[in-house]
Tab-separated table of C-alpha atoms in Angstrom:
chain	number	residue	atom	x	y	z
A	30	UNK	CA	-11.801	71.867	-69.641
A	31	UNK	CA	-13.932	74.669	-71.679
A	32	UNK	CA	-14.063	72.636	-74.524
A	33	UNK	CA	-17.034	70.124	-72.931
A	34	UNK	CA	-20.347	71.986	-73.066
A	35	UNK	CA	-22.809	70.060	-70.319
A	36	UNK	CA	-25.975	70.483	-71.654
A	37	UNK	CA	-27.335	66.998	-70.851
A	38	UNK	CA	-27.285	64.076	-69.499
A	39	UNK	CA	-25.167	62.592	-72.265
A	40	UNK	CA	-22.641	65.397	-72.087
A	41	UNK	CA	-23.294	64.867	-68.070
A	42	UNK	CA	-21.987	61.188	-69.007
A	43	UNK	CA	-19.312	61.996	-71.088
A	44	UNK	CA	-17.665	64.355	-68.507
A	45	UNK	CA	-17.813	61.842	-66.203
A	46	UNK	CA	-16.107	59.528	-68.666
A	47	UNK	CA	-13.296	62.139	-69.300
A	48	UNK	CA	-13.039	63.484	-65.295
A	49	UNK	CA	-12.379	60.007	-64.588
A	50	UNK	CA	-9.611	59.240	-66.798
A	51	UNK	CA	-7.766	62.771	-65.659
A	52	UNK	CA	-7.951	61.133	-62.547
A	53	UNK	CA	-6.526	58.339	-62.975
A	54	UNK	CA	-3.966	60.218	-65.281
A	55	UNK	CA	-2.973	62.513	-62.300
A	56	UNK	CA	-5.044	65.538	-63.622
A	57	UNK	CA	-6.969	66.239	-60.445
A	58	UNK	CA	-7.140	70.076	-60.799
A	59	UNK	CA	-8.846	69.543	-64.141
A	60	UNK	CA	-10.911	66.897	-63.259
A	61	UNK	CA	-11.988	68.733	-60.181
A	62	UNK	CA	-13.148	71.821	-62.640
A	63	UNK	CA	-15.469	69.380	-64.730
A	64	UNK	CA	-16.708	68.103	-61.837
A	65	UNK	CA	-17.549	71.310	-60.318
A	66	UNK	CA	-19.399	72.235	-63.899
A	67	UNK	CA	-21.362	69.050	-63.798
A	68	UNK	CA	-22.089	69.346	-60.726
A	69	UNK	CA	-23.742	73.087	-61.108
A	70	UNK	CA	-25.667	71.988	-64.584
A	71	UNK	CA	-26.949	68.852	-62.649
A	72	UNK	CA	-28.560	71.386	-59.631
A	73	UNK	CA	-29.346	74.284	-62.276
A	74	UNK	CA	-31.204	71.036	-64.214
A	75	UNK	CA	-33.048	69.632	-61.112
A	76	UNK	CA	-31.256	66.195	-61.698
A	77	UNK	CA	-31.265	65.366	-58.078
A	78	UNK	CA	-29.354	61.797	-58.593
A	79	UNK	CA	-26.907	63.428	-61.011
A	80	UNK	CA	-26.069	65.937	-58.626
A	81	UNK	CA	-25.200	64.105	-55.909
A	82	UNK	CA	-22.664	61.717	-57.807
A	83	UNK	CA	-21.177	64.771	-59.325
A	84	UNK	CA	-21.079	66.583	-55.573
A	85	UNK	CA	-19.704	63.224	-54.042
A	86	UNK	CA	-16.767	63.211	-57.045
A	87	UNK	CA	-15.829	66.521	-56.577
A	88	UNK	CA	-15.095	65.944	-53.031
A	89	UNK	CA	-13.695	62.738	-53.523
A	90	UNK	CA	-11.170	64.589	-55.980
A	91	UNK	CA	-10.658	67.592	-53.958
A	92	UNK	CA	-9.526	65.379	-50.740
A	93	UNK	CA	-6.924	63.900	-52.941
A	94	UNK	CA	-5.941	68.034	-53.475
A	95	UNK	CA	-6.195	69.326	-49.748
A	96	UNK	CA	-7.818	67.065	-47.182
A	97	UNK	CA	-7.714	69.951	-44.821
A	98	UNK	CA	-10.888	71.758	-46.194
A	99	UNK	CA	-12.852	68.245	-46.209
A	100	UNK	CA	-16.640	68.831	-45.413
A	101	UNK	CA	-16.987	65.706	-42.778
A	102	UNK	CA	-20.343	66.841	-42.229
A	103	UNK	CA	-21.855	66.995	-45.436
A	104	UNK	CA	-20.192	63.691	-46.617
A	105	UNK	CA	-21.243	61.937	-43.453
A	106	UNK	CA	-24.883	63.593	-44.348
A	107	UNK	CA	-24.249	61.864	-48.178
A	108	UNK	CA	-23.666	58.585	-46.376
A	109	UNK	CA	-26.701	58.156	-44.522
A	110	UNK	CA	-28.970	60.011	-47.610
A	111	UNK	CA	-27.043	57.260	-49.872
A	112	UNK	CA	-30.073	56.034	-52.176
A	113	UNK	CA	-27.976	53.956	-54.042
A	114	UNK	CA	-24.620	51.524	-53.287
A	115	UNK	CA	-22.530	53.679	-55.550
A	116	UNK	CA	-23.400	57.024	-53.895
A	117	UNK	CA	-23.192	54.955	-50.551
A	118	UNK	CA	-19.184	53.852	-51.932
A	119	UNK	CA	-18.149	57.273	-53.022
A	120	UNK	CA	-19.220	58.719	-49.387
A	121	UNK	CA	-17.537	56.096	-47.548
A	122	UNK	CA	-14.718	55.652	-49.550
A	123	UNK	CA	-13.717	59.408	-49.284
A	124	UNK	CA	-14.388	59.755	-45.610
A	125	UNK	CA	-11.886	56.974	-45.251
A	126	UNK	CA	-9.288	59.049	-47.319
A	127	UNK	CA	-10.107	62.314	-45.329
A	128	UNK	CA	-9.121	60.180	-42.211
A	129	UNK	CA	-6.541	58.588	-43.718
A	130	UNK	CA	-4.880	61.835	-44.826
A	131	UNK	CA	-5.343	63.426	-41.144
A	132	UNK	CA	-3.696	60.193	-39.997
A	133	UNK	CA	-6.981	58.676	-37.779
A	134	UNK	CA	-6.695	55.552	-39.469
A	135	UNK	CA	-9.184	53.748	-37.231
A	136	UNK	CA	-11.926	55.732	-38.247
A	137	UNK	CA	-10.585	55.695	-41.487
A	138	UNK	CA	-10.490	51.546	-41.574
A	139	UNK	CA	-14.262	51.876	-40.199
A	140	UNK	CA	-15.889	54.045	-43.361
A	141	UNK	CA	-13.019	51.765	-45.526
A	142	UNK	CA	-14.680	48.864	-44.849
A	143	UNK	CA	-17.805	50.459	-45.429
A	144	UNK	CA	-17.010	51.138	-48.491
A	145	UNK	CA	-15.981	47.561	-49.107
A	146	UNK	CA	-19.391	46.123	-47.947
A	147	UNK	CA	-21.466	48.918	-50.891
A	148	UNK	CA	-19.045	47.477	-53.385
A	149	UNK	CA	-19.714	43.907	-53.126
A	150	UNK	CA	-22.992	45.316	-55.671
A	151	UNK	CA	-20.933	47.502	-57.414
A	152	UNK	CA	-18.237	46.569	-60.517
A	153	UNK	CA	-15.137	44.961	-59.719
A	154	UNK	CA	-13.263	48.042	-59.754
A	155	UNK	CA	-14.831	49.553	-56.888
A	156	UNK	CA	-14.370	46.326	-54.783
A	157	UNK	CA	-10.145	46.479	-55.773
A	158	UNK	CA	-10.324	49.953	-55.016
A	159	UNK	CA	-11.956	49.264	-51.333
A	160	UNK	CA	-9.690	46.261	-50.545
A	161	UNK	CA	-6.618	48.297	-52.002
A	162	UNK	CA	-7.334	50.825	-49.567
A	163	UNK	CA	-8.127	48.883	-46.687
A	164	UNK	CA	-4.245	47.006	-47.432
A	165	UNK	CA	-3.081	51.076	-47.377
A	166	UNK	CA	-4.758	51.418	-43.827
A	167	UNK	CA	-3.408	47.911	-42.257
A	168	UNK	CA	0.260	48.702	-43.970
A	169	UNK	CA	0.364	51.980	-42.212
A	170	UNK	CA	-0.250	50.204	-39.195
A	171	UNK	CA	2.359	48.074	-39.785
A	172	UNK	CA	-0.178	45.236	-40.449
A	173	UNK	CA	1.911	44.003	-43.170
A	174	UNK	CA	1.049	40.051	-43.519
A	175	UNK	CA	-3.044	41.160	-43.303
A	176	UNK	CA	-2.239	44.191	-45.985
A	177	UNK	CA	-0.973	41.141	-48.293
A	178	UNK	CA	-4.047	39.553	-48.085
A	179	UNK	CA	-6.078	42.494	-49.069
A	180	UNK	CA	-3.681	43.639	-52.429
A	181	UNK	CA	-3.665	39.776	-53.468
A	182	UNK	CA	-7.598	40.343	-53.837
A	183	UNK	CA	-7.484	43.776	-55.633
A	184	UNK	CA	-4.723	41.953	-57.819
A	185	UNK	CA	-7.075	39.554	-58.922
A	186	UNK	CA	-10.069	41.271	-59.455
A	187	UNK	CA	-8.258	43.732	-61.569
A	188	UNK	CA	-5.852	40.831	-63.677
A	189	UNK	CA	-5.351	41.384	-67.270
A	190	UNK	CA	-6.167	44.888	-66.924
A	191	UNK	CA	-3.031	47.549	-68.390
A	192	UNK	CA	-3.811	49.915	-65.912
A	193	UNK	CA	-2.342	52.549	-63.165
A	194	UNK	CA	-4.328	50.683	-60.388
A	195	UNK	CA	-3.001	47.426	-60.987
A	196	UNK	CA	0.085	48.371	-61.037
A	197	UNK	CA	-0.258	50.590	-57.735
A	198	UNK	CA	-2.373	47.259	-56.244
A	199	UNK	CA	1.275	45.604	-57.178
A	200	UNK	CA	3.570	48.052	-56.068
A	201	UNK	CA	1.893	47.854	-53.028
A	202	UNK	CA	1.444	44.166	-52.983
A	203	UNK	CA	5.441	44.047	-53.366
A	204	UNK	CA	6.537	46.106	-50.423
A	205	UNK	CA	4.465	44.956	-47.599
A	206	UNK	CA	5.548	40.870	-49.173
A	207	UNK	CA	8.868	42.225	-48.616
A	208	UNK	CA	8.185	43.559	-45.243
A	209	UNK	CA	6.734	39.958	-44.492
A	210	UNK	CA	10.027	38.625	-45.070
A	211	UNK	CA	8.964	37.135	-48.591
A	212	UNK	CA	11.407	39.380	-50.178
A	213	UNK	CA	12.130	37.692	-53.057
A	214	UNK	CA	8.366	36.919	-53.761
A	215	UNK	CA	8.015	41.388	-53.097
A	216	UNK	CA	10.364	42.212	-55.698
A	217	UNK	CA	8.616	39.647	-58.426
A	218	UNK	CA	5.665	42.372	-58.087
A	219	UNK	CA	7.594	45.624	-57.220
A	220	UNK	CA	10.193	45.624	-60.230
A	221	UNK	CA	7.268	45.099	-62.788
A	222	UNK	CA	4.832	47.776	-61.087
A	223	UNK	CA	7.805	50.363	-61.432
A	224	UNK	CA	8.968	49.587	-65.117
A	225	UNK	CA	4.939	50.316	-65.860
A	226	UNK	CA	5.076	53.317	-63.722
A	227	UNK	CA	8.132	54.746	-65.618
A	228	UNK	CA	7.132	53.946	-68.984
A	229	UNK	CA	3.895	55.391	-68.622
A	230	UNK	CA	4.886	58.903	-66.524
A	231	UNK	CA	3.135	58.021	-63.636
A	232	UNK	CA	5.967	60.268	-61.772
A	233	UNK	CA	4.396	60.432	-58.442
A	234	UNK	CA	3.254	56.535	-57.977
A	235	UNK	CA	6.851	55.924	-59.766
A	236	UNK	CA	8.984	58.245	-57.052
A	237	UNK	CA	7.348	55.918	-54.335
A	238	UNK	CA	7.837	52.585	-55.667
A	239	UNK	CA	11.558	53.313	-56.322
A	240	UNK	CA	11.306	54.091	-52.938
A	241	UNK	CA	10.110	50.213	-52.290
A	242	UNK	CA	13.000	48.484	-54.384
A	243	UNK	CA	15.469	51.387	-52.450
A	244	UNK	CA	14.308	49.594	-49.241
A	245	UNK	CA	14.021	46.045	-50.256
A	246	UNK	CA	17.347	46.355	-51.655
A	247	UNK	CA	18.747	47.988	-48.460
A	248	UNK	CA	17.319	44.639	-46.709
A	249	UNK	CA	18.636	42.600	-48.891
A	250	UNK	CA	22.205	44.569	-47.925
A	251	UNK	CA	22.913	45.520	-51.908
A	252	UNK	CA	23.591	49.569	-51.364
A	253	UNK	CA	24.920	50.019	-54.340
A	254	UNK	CA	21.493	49.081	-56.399
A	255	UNK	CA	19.326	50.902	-53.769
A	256	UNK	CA	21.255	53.964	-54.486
A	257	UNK	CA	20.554	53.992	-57.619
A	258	UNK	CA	16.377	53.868	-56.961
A	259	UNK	CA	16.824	56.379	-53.911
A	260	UNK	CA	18.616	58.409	-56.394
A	261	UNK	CA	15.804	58.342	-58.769
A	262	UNK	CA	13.259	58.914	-56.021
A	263	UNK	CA	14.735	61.823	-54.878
A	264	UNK	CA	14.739	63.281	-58.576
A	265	UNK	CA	11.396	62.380	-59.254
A	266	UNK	CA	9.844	63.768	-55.397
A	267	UNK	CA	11.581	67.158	-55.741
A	268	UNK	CA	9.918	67.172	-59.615
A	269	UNK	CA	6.695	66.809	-58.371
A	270	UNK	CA	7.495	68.777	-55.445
A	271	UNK	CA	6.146	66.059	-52.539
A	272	UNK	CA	7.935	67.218	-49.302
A	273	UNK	CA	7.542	64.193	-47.202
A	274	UNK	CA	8.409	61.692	-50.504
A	275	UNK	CA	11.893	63.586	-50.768
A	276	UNK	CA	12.464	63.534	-46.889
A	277	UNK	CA	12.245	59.359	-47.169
A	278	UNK	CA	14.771	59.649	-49.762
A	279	UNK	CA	17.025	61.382	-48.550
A	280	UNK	CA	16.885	59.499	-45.489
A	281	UNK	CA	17.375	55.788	-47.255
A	282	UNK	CA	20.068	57.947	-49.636
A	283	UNK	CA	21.872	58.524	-46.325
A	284	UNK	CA	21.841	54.914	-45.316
A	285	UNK	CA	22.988	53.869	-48.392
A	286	UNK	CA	25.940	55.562	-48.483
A	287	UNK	CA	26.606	54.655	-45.136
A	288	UNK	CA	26.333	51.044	-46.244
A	289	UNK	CA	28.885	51.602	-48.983
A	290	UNK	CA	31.194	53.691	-46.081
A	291	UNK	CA	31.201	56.678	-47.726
A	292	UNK	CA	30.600	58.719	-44.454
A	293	UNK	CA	30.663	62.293	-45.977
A	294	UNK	CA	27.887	61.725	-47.601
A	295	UNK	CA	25.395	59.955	-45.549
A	296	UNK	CA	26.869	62.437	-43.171
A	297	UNK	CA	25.458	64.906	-45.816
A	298	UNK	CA	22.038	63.543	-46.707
A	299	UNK	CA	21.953	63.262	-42.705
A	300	UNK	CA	22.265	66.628	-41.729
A	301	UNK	CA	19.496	67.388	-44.028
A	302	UNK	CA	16.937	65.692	-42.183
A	303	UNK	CA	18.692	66.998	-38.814
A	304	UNK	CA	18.278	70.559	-40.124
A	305	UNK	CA	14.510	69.757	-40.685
A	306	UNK	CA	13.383	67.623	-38.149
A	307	UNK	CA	15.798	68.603	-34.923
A	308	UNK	CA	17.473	71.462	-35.674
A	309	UNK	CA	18.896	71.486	-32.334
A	310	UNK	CA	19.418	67.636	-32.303
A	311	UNK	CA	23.292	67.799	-33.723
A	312	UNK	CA	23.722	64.451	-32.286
A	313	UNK	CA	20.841	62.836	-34.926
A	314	UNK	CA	23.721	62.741	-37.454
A	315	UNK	CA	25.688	60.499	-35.331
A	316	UNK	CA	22.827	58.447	-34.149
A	317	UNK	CA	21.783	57.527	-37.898
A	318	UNK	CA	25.508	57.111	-38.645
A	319	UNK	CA	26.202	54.624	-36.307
A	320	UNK	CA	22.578	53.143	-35.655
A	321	UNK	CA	20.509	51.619	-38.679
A	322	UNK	CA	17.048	52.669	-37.741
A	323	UNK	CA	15.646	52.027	-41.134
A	324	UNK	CA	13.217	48.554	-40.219
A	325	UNK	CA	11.672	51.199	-38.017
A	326	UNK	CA	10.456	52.854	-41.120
A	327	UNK	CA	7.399	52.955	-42.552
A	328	UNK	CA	7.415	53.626	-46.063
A	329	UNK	CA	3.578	53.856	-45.862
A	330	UNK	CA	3.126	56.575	-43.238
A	331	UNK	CA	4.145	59.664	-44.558
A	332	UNK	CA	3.523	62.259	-41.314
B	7	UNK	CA	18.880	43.505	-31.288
B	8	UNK	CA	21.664	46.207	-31.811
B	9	UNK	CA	25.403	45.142	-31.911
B	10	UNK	CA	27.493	46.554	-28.672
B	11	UNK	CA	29.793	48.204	-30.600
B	12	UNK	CA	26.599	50.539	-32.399
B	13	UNK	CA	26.103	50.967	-28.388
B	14	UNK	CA	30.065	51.820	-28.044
B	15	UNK	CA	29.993	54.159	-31.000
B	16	UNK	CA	26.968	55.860	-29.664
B	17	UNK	CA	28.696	56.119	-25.762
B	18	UNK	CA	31.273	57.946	-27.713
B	19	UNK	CA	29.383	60.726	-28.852
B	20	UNK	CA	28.006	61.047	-25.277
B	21	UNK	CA	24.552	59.320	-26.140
B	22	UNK	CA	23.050	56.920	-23.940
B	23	UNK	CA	22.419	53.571	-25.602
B	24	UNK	CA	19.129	52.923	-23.877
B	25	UNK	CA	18.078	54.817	-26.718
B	26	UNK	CA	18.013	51.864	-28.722
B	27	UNK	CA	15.692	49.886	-26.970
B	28	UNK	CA	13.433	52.491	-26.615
B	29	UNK	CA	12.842	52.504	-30.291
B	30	UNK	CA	12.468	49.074	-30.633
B	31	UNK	CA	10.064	48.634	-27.620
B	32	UNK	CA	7.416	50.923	-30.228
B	33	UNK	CA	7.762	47.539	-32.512
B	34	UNK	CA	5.535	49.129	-35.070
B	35	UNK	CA	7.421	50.781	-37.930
B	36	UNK	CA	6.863	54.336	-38.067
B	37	UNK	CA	6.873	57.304	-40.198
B	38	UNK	CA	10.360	59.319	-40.743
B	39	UNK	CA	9.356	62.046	-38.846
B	40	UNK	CA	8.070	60.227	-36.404
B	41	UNK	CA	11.031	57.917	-36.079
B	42	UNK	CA	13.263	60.923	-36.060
B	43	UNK	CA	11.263	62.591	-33.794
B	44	UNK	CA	11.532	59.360	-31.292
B	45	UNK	CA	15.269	59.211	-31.736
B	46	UNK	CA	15.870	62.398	-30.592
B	47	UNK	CA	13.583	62.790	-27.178
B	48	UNK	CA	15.000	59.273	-26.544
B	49	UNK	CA	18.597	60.447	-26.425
B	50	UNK	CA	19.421	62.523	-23.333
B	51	UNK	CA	21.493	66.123	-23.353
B	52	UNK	CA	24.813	65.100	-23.658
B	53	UNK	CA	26.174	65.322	-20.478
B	54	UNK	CA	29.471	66.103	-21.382
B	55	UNK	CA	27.870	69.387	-22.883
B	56	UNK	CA	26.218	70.218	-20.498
B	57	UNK	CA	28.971	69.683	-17.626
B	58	UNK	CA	30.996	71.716	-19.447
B	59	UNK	CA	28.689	74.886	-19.728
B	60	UNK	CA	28.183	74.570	-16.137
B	61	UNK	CA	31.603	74.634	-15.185
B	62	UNK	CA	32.412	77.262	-17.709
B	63	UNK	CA	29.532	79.704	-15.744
B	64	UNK	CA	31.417	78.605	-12.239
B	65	UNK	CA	34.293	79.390	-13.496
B	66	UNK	CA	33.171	83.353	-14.902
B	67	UNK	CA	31.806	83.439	-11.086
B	68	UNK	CA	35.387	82.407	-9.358
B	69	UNK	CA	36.606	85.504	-11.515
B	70	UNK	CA	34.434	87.964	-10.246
B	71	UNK	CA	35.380	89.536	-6.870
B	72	UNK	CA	33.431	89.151	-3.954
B	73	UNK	CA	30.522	92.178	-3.519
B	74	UNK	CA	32.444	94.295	-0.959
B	75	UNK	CA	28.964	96.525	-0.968
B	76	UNK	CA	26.154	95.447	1.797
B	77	UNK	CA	23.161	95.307	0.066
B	78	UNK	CA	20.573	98.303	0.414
B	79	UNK	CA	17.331	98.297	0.890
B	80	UNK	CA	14.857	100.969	-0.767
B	81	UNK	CA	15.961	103.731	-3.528
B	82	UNK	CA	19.365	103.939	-3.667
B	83	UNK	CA	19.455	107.233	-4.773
B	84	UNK	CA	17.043	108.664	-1.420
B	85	UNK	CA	19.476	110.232	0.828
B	86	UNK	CA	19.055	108.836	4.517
């Protein structure tokens, strides 16, 4: 991060260029310290414009960090100053997120689709990224069918591109077809989106699509090969230390193995989640032993 | 939408099998915590439990022998 003096506008551009791509590599800490820096040189500078897309990046990148300390205020403030349709997106877009992430997802479908209507001017990868999240908000309603609609358009407005979103826009594309009942049709879109995710280290994105095909295949009653991707999800969540990720696995672990009859241990995986979630509940075990509640489950609603 | 015996198996354990329905009148799928969470304020005590700590405290109170002393009002220690 030291390395890139900002001295200009150029070097303003070129972080920019590289905050981006940490982004989209995972790197948010990092990219969140460039952004700060640019951010500081653009208001030390007087570049008013410059300043506010750095400002409205860093707080789109420090959401993704901790939505709790989200300033609502001063990005709502951004929204209505918006001179331009990009500084307009980047308000909306991340006061959908912080609503999102506290789980109001009607306001969050409100600035979502504001952000959708700025992007129509805007290049085509702000208009997936608006429809991709839009699909997020209807599939954690359980809006599956309408979700399907919105991923087919980020789909093809990114096609052709070897990139993390497309394969994310896929990924997600794939689970709520299967949840539609077009399983078949979800996994044509789910088993490609996770080969890219592996082979390219996306660990996070890659922990919840095998997640997806542990599901799918759990609805398509073949335990043995959903193990085998709950298995890997659970790895890959307590590598990356996501709490809510490993809970999920453990839970469709536990169901697999009670698919395959091997009580002990979905008893096990079981009495995991009892300890965590009803610690006084001993009867949960039993319940989820003897009662598949997993199409109640929303692999798209984490809390 | 559940099979009777689930609702058998569950009966066995003590658990009432409206349960069931309760979760699936929500219709839209929820998040694991969530869905835990509804699981288990949907399933009552279990009664057998709870009959059996109640009898177990009537039980320690048949032991003890009636309170031969009248109750008395005020300091016990004041002298009348």
């Amino acid at each position: 991060v030291t390395e890139l003096e900002i001295r200009s506008r150029g070097d303003f551009e070129k972080a920019r260029e590289r905050w981006a791509a940490w982004v989209e590599a995972g790197h948010l800490q990092e990219a969140l310290e460039l952004a700060d820096r640019a951010w500081r040189w653009a208001e030390a500078a007087g570049e008013e414009g410059l300043a506010v897309r750095a400002e409205l990046n860093r707080w789109a990148i420090a959401v993704e960090l901790d939505a709790s300390q989200a300033p609502t205020e001063r990005l709502r403030q951004l929204l209505l100053e918006a001179s331009d349709a990009e500084h307009g997106f980047l308000a909306s877009y991340t006061l959908a997120r912080v609503h999102e992430l506290s789980g109001d997802l009607r306001k969050a479908l409100f600035y979502a689709r504001q952000a959708r209507e700025r992007a129509q001017r805007l290049e085509p990868g702000r208009k997936a990224a608006s429809a991709n999240l839009i699909g997020n908000l209807l599939a954690a309603q359980g809006r599956f069918a309408e979700a399907v609609g919105e991923y087919r358009v980020a789909g093809e407005l990114l096609a052709g591109q070897d990139s993390l979103r497309l394969a994310v826009v896929r990924q997600n594309l794939g689970y709520c077809l299967a949840r539609s009942g077009r399983v078949t049709e979800g996994l044509r879109e789910l088993i490609p989106a996770t080969r890219w995710l592996q082979e390219r280290g996306a660990l996070r994105h890659e922990a919840q699509a095998r997640l997806d095909l542990a599901f799918v295949r759990l609805e398509l009653g073949q335990a043995a090969r959903a193990l085998r991707h709950a298995r890997r999800a659970l790895a890959l969540a307590q590598a990356v230390s996501w709490f809510e990720l490993e809970q999920n696995a453990r839970f469709l672990l536990g169901c697999c193995w009670r698919d395959l009859g091997e009580v002990f241990l979905a008893r096990r995986e079981f009495s995991r989640l009892q300890e965590a979630f009803a610690p006084d509940g001993d009867y949960l075990v039993e319940v989820l032993l003897a009662w598949d509640v997993r199409p109640w489950l929303n692999l798209r609603v984490l809390r | 939408m559940y099979r009777p015996e689930v609702a058998e198996r569950l009966e066995a354990f003590g658990l009432d099998a409206s349960v069931l329905d309760r979760v699936e009148a929500e219709g839209v799928p929820v998040s694991l915590p969530e869905l835990l969470k509804l699981v288990a304020v949907s399933v009552p005590r279990d009664p057998e439990q709870t009959s059996s700590k109640k009898e177990s405290k009537e039980s320690i109170e048949e032991e003890l022998p009636p309170n031969r002393w009248p109750r008395r009002r005020g300091n016990p220690r004041r002298l009348p």
